[in-house]
Short mmCIF file of C-alpha atoms and ligand atoms in Angstrom, two decimals:
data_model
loop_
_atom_site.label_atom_id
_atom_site.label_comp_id
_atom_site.label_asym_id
_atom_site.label_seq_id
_atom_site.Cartn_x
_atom_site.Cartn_y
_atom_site.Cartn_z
CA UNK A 1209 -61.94 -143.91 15.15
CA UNK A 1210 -58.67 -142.56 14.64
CA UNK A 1211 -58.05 -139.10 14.93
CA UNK A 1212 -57.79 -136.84 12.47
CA UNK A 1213 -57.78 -132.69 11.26
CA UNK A 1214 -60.88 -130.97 10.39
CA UNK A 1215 -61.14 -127.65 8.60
CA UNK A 1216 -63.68 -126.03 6.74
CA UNK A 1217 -62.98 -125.19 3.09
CA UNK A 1218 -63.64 -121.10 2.62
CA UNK A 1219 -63.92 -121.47 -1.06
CA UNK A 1220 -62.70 -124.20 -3.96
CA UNK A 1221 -59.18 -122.92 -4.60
CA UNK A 1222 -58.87 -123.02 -0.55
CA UNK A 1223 -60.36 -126.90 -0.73
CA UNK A 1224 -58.08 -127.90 -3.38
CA UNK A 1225 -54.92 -126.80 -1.72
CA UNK A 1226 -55.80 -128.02 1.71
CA UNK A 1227 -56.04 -131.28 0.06
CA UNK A 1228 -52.60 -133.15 0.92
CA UNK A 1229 -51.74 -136.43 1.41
CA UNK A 1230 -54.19 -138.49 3.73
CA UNK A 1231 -57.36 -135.62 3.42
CA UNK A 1232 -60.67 -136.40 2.21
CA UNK A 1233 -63.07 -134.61 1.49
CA UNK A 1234 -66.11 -134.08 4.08
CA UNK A 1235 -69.70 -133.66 2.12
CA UNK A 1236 -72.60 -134.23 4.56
CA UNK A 1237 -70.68 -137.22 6.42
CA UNK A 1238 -73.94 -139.64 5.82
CA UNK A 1239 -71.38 -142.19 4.06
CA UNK A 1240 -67.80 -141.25 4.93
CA UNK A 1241 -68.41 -140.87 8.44
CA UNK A 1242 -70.08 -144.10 9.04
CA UNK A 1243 -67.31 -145.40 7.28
CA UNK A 1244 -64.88 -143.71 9.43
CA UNK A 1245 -66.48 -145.17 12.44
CA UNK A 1246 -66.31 -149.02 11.01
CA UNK A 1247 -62.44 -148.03 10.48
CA UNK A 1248 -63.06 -148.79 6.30
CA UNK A 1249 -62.11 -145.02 5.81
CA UNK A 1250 -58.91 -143.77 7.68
CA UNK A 1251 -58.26 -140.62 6.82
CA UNK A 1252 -55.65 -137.86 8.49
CA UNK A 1253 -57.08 -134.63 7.87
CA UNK A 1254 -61.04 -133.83 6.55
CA UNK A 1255 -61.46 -130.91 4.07
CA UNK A 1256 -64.97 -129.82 4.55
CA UNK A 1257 -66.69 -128.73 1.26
CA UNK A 1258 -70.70 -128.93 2.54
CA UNK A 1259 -70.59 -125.25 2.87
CA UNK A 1260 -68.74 -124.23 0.22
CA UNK A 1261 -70.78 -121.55 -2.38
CA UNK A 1262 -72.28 -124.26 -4.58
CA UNK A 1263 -75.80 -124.67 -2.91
CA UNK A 1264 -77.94 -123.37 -5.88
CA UNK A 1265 -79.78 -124.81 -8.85
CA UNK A 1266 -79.76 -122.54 -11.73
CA UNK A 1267 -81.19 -122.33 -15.29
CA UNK A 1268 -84.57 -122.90 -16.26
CA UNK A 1269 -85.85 -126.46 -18.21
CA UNK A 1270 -83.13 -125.49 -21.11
CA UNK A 1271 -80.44 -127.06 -18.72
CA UNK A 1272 -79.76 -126.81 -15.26
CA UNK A 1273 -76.68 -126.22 -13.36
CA UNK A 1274 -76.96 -127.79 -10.03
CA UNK A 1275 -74.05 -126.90 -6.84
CA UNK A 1276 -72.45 -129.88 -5.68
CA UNK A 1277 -73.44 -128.91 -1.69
CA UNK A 1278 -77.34 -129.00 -2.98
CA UNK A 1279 -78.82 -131.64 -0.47
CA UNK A 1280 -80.43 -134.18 -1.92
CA UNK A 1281 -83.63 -133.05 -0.12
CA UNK A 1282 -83.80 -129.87 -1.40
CA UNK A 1283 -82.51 -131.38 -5.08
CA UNK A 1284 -85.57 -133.29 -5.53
CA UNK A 1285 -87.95 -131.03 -4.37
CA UNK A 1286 -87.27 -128.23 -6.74
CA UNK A 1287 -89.66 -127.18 -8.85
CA UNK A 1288 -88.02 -127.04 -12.08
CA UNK A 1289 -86.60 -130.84 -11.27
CA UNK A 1290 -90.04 -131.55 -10.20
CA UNK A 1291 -91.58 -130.28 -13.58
CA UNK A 1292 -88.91 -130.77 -15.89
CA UNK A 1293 -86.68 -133.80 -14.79
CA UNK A 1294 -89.15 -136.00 -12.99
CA UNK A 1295 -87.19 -138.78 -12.99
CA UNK A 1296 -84.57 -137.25 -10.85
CA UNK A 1297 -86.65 -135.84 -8.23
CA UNK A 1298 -88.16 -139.60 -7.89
CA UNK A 1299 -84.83 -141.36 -7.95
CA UNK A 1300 -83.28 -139.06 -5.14
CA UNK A 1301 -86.35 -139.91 -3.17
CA UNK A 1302 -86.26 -143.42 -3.82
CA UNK A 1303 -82.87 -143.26 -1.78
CA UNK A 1304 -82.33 -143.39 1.97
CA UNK A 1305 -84.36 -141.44 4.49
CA UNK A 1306 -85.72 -137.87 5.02
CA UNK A 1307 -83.14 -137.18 7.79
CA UNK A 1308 -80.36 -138.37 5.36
CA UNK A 1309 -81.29 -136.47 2.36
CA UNK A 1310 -81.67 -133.61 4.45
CA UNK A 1311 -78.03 -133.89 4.92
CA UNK A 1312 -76.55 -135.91 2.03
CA UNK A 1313 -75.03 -133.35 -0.53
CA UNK A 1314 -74.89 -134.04 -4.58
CA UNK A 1315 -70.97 -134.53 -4.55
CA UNK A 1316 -71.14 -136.96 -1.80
CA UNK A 1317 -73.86 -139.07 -3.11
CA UNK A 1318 -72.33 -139.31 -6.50
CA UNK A 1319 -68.80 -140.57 -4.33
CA UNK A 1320 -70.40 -142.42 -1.86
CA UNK A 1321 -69.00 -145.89 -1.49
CA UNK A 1322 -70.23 -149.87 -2.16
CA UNK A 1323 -72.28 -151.53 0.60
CA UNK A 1324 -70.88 -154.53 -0.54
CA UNK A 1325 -70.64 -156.36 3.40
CA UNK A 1326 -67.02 -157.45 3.20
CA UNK A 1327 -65.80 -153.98 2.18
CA UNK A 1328 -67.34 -153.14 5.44
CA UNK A 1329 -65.70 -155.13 7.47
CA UNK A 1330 -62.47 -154.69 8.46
CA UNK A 1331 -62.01 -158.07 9.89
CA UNK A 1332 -62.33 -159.39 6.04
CA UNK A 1333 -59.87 -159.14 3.17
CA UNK A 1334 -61.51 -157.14 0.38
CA UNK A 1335 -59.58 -156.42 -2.61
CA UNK A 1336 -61.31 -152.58 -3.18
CA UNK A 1337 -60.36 -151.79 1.06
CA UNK A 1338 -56.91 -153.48 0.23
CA UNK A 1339 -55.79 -154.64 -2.97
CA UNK A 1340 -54.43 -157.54 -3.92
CA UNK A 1341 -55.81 -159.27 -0.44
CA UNK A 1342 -58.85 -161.23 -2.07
CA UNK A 1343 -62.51 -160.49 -3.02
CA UNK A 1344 -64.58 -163.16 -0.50
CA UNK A 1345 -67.64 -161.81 -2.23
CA UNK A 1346 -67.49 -163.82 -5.31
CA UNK A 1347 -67.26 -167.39 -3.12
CA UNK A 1348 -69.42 -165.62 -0.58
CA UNK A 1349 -72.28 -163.61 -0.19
CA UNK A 1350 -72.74 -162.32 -3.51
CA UNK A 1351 -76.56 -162.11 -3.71
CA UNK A 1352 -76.58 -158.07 -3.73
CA UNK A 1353 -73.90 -157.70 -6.21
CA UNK A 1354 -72.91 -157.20 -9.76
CA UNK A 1355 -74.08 -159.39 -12.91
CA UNK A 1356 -72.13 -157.05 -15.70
CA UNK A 1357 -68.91 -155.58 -15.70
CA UNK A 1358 -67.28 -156.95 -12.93
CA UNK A 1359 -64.00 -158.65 -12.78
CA UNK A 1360 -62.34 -161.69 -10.98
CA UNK A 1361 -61.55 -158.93 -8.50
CA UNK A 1362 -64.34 -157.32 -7.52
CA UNK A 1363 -68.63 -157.88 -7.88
CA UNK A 1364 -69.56 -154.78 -5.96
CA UNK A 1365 -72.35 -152.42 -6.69
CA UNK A 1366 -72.75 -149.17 -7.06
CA UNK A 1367 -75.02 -148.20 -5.32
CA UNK A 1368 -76.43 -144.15 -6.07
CA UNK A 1369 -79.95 -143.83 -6.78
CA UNK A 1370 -79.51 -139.96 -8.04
CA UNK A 1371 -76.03 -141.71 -10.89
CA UNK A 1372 -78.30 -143.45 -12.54
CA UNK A 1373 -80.92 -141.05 -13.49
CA UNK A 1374 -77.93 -138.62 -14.55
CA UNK A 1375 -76.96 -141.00 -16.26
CA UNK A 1376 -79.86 -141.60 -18.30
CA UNK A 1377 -80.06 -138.11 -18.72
CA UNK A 1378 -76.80 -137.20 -19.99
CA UNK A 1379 -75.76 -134.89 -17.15
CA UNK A 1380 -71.72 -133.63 -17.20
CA UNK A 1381 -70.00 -133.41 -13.57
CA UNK A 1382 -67.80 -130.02 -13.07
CA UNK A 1383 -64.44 -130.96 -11.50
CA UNK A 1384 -61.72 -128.80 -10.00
CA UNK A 1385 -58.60 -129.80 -8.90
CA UNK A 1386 -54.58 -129.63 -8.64
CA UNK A 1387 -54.00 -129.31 -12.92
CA UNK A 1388 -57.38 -127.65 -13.27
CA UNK A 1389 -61.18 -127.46 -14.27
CA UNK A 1390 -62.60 -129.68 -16.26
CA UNK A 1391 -65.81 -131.69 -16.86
CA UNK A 1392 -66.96 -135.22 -17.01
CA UNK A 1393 -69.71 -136.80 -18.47
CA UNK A 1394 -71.94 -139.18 -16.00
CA UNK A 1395 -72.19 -142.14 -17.91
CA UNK A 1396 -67.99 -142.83 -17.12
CA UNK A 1397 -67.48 -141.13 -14.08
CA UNK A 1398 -67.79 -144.15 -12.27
CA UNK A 1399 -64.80 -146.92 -13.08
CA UNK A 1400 -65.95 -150.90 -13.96
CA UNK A 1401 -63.60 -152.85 -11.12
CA UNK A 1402 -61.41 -154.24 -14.03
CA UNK A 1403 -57.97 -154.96 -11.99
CA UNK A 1404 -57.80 -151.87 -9.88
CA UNK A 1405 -61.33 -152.02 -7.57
CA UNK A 1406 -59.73 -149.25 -5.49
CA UNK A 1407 -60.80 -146.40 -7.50
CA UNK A 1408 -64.44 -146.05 -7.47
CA UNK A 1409 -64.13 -143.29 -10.54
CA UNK A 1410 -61.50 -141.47 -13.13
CA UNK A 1411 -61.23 -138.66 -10.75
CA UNK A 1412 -57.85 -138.04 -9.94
CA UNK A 1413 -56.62 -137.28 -6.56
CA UNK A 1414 -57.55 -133.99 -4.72
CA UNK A 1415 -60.41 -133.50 -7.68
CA UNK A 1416 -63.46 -131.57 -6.05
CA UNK A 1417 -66.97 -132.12 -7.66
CA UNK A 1418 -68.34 -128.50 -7.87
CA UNK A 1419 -71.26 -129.42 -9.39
CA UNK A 1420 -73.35 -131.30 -11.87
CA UNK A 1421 -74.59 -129.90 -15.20
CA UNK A 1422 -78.11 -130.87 -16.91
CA UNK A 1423 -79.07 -130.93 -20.48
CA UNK A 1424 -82.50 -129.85 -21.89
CA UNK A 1425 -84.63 -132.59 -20.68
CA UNK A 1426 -85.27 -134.85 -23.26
CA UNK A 1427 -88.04 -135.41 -24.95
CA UNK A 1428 -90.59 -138.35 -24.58
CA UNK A 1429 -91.45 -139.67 -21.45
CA UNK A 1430 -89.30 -140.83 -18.52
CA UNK A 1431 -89.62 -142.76 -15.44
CA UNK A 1432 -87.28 -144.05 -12.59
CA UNK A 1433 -88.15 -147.26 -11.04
CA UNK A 1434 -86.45 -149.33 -7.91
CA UNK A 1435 -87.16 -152.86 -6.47
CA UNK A 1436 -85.98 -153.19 -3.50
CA UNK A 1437 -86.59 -155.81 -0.41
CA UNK A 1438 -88.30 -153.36 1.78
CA UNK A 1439 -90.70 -150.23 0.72
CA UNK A 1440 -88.27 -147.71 2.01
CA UNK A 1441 -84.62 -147.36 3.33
CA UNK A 1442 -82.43 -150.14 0.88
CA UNK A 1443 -80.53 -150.13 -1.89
CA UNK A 1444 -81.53 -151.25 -5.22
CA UNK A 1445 -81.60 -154.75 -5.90
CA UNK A 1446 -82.06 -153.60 -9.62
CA UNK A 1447 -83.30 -150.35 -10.35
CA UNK A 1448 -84.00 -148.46 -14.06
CA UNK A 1449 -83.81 -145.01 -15.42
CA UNK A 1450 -85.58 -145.06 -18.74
CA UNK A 1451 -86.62 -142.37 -21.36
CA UNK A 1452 -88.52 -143.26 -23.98
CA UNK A 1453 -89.64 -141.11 -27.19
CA UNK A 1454 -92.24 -142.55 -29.42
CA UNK A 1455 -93.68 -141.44 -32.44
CA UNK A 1456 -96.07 -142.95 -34.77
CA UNK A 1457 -95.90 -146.02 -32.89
CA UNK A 1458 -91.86 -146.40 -33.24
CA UNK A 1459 -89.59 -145.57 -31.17
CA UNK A 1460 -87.70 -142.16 -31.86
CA UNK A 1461 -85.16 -142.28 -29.03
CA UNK A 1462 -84.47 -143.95 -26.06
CA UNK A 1463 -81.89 -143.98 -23.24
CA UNK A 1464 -82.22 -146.70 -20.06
CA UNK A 1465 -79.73 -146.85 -17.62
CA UNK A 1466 -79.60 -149.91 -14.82
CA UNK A 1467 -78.79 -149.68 -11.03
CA UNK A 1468 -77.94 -152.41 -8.85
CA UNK A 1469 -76.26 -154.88 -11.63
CA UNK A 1470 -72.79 -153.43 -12.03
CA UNK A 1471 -70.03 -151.17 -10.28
CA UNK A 1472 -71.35 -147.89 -12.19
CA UNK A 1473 -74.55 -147.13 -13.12
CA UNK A 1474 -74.87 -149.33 -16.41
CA UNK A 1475 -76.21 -147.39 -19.38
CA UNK A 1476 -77.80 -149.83 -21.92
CA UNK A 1477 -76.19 -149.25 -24.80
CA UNK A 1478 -77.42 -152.43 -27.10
CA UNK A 1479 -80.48 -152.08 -25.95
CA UNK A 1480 -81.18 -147.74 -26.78
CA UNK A 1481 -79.43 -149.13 -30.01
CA UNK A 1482 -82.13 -151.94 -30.64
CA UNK A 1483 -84.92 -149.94 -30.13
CA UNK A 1484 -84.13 -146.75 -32.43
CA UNK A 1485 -86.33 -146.87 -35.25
CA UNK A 1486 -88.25 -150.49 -34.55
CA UNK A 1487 -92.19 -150.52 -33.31
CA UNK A 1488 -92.50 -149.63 -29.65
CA UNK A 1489 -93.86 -152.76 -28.29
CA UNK A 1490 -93.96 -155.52 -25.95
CA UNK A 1491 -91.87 -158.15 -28.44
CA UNK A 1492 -89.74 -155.18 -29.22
CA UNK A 1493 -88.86 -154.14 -25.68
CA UNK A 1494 -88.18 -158.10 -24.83
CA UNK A 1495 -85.46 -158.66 -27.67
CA UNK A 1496 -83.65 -155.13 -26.47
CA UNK A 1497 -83.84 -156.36 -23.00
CA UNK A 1498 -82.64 -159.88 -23.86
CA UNK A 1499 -79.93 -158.29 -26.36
CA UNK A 1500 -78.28 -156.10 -23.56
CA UNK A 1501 -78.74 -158.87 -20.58
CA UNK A 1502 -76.40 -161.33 -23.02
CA UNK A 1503 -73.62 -160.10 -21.39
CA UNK A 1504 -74.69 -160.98 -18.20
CA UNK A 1505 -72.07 -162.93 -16.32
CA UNK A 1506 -74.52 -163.77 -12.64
CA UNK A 1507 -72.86 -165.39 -10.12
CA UNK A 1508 -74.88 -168.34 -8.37
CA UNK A 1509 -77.03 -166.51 -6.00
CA UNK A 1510 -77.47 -163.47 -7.87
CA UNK A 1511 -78.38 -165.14 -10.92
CA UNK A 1512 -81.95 -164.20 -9.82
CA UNK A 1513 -81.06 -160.20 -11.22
CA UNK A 1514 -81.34 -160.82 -14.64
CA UNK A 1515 -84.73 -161.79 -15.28
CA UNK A 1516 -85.43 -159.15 -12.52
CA UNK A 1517 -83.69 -156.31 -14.99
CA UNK A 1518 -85.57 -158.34 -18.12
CA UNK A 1519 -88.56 -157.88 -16.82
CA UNK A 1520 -87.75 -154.28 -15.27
CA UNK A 1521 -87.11 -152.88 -18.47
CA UNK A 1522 -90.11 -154.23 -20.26
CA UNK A 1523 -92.13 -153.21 -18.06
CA UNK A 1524 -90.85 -149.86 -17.45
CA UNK A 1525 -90.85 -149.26 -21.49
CA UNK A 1526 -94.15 -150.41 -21.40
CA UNK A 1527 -95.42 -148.13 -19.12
CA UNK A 1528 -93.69 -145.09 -21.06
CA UNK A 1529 -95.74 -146.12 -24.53
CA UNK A 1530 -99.19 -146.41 -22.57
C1 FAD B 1859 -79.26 -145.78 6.16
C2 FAD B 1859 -78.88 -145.26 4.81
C3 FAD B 1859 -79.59 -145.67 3.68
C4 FAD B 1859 -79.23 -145.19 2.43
N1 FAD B 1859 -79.94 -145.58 1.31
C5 FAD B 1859 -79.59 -145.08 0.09
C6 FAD B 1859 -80.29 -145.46 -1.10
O1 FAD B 1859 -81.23 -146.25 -1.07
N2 FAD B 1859 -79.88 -144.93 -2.28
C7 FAD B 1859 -78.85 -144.05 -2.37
O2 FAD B 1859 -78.54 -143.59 -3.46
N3 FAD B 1859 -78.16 -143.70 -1.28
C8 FAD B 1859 -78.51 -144.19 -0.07
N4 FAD B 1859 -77.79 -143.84 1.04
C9 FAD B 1859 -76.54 -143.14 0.86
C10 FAD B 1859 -76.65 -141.68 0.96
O3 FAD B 1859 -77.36 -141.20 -0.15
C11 FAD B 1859 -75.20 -141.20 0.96
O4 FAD B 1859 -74.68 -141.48 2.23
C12 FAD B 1859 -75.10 -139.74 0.69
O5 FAD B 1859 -75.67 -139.38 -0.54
C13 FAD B 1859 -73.64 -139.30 0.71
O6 FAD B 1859 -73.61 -137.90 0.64
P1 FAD B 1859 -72.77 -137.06 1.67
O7 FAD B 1859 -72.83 -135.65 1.22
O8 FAD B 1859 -73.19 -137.33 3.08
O9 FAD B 1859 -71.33 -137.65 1.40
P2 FAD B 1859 -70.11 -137.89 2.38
O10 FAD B 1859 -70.40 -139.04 3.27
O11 FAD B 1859 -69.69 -136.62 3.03
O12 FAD B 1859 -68.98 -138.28 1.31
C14 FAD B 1859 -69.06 -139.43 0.49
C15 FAD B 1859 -67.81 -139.48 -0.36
O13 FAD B 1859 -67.79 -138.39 -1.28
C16 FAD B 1859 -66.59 -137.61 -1.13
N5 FAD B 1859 -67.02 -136.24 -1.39
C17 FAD B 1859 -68.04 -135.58 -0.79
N6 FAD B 1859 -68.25 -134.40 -1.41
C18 FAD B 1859 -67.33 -134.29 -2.41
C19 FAD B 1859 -67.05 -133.30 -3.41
N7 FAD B 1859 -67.76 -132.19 -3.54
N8 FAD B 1859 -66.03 -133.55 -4.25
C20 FAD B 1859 -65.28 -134.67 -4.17
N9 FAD B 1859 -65.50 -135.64 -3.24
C21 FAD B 1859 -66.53 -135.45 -2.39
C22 FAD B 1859 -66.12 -137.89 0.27
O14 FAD B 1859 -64.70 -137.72 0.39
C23 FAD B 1859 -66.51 -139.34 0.43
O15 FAD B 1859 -65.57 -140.18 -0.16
C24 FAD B 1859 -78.14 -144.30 2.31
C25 FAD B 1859 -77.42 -143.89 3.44
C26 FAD B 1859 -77.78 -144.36 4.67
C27 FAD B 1859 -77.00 -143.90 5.89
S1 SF4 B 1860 -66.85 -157.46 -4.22
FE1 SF4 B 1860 -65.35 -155.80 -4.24
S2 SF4 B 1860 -65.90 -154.66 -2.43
FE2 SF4 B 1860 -66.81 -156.68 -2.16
S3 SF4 B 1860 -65.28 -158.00 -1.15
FE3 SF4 B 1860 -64.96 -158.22 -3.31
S4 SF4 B 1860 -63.37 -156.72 -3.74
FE4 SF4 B 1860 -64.28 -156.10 -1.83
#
């Protein structure tokens, strides 16, 4: 590993400015360290934000505000996310282990990088590591990665459990930085590879996450869903954040966003659209799911991911009605 500076941010103004050329910032280290030790990340000096005052989750069903150094254990089991935002809680626990949640922070797990295996390795060109030096993914192994919205120069996934359920439910990110506060909303904070694979979002550089803001919940029922190829500790091979609101037998409202298929967490737009205002059943939930999987572009060994997300979303909206 090479070495680098370390110091501990006292507050955000103090994080910002410490932020020069070459820092990163330092969450709980469960990604960017390991990263650091394959040589992927290199940075020269770490700006430490884990302890920084944003380790509370405020408000009370009508919204929540949630600090970006909440770890992810203690994110999912609050009680108000427990009660009120279900969907959350079981996404953050459908990720990693107990020891890494215990350290894993909100910032850093929105931030946290592809597991794509060529990014990875440093011995392998990788067009997101460096650009313009090839993507050996898409001749490759491929099986893992995206089948929407990726480009000729990168497949890789995205792979946060905890994005896609924010971005199902609508949730804004709170950003500080060099020209200011701001906010962002979840579904596009994270960037599609297009021809720039190097930046993993439209935060600009030095931007600090401070924390993550929650609508009402919505109404209807929700659910958060992963398959995986073991029970515990993997990524999504496809996983599904739906909400579904039915009345009278037709659907009121729906949102669905997709992990595992693309380099953000995908929200299914043509699909929510298709199912507004039609019957909520079985037929119903197949032509939405067939409508928004026609832009599906799989590559030959991860073809196998869009009957997977078919099938996921049915399912999952079939569930929600019964
Ligand atoms: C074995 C293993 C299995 C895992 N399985 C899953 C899984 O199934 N699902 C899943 O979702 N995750 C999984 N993870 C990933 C884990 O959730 C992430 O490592 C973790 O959430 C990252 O959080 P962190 O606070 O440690 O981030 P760090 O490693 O500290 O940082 C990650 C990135 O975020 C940046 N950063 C951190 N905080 C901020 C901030 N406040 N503002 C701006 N930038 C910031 C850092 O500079 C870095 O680029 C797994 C990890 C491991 C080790
Ligand atoms: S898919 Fe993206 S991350 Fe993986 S090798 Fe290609 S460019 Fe690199």
């Amino acid at each position: 590993m090479r070495p680098f500076a370390y110091a501990r941010a006292s507050d955000a103004r103090d994080a910002v400015e410490r932020f020069g050329p070459g820092a990163m910032y330092l969450g709980g280290g469960t990604n960017l360290v390991d990263l650091m030790r394959l040589g992927v990340a290199e940075p020269e000096s770490l700006v430490d934000v884990a302890r920084l005052p944003y380790d509370a989750i405020d408000g009370d069903g009508d919204g929540l505000r949630i600090g970006s150094a909440v770890r992810n254990s203690d994110l999912a089991a609050h009680p108000v996310v427990r009660e009120r935002y279900p969907m959350l809680a079981r996404a953050v626990l459908s990720g990693a282990s107990g020891q890494v949640r215990n350290m894993a922070t909100v910032g850093g797990n929105l931030l946290q990088r592809t597991r794509c295996p060529y990014f990875q390795d440093v011995s392998k060109p990788c067009n997101k590591r460096r650009p313009a030096s090839g993507c050996p993914a898409i001749e490759g192994d491929h099986s893992n990665l995206a089948v929407l919205g990726h480009s000729g120069q990168c497949v890789a996934t995205h792979p946060s459990d905890m994005a896609v359920a924010l971005a199902a439910l609508d949730a804004r990110v709170r950003v500080t930085g060099p020209d200011g506060d701001r906010t962002v909303p979840i579904p596009g904070l994270h960037r599609l590879p297009g021809d720039d694979p190097s930046r993993d979002t439209v935060l600009r550089p030095g931007e600090l996450i401070t924390g993550v803001d929650l609508p009402p919940p919505p109404a209807g029922a929700s659910k958060y869903r992963k398959v995986r190829e073991r029970a515990s500790f993997a990524f999504a091979l496809v996983s599904i954040a739906a909400v579904l609101e039915v009345a009278d037998g037709v659907v009121r409202d729906c949102r669905l966003a997709l992990g595992g298929v693309a380099h953000a967490p995908w929200r299914a737009e043509i699909a929510e659209a298709e199912l507004r205002g039609v019957r909520a059943g079985e037929e119903e939930f197949a032509r939405a799911a067939e409508a928004e999987l026609s832009r599906a572009r799989p590559l030959p060994r991860n073809a196998y991911k869009v009957p997977l997300a078919r099938n996921l979303i049915v399912r999952t909206l079939q569930e929600l009605v019964t």
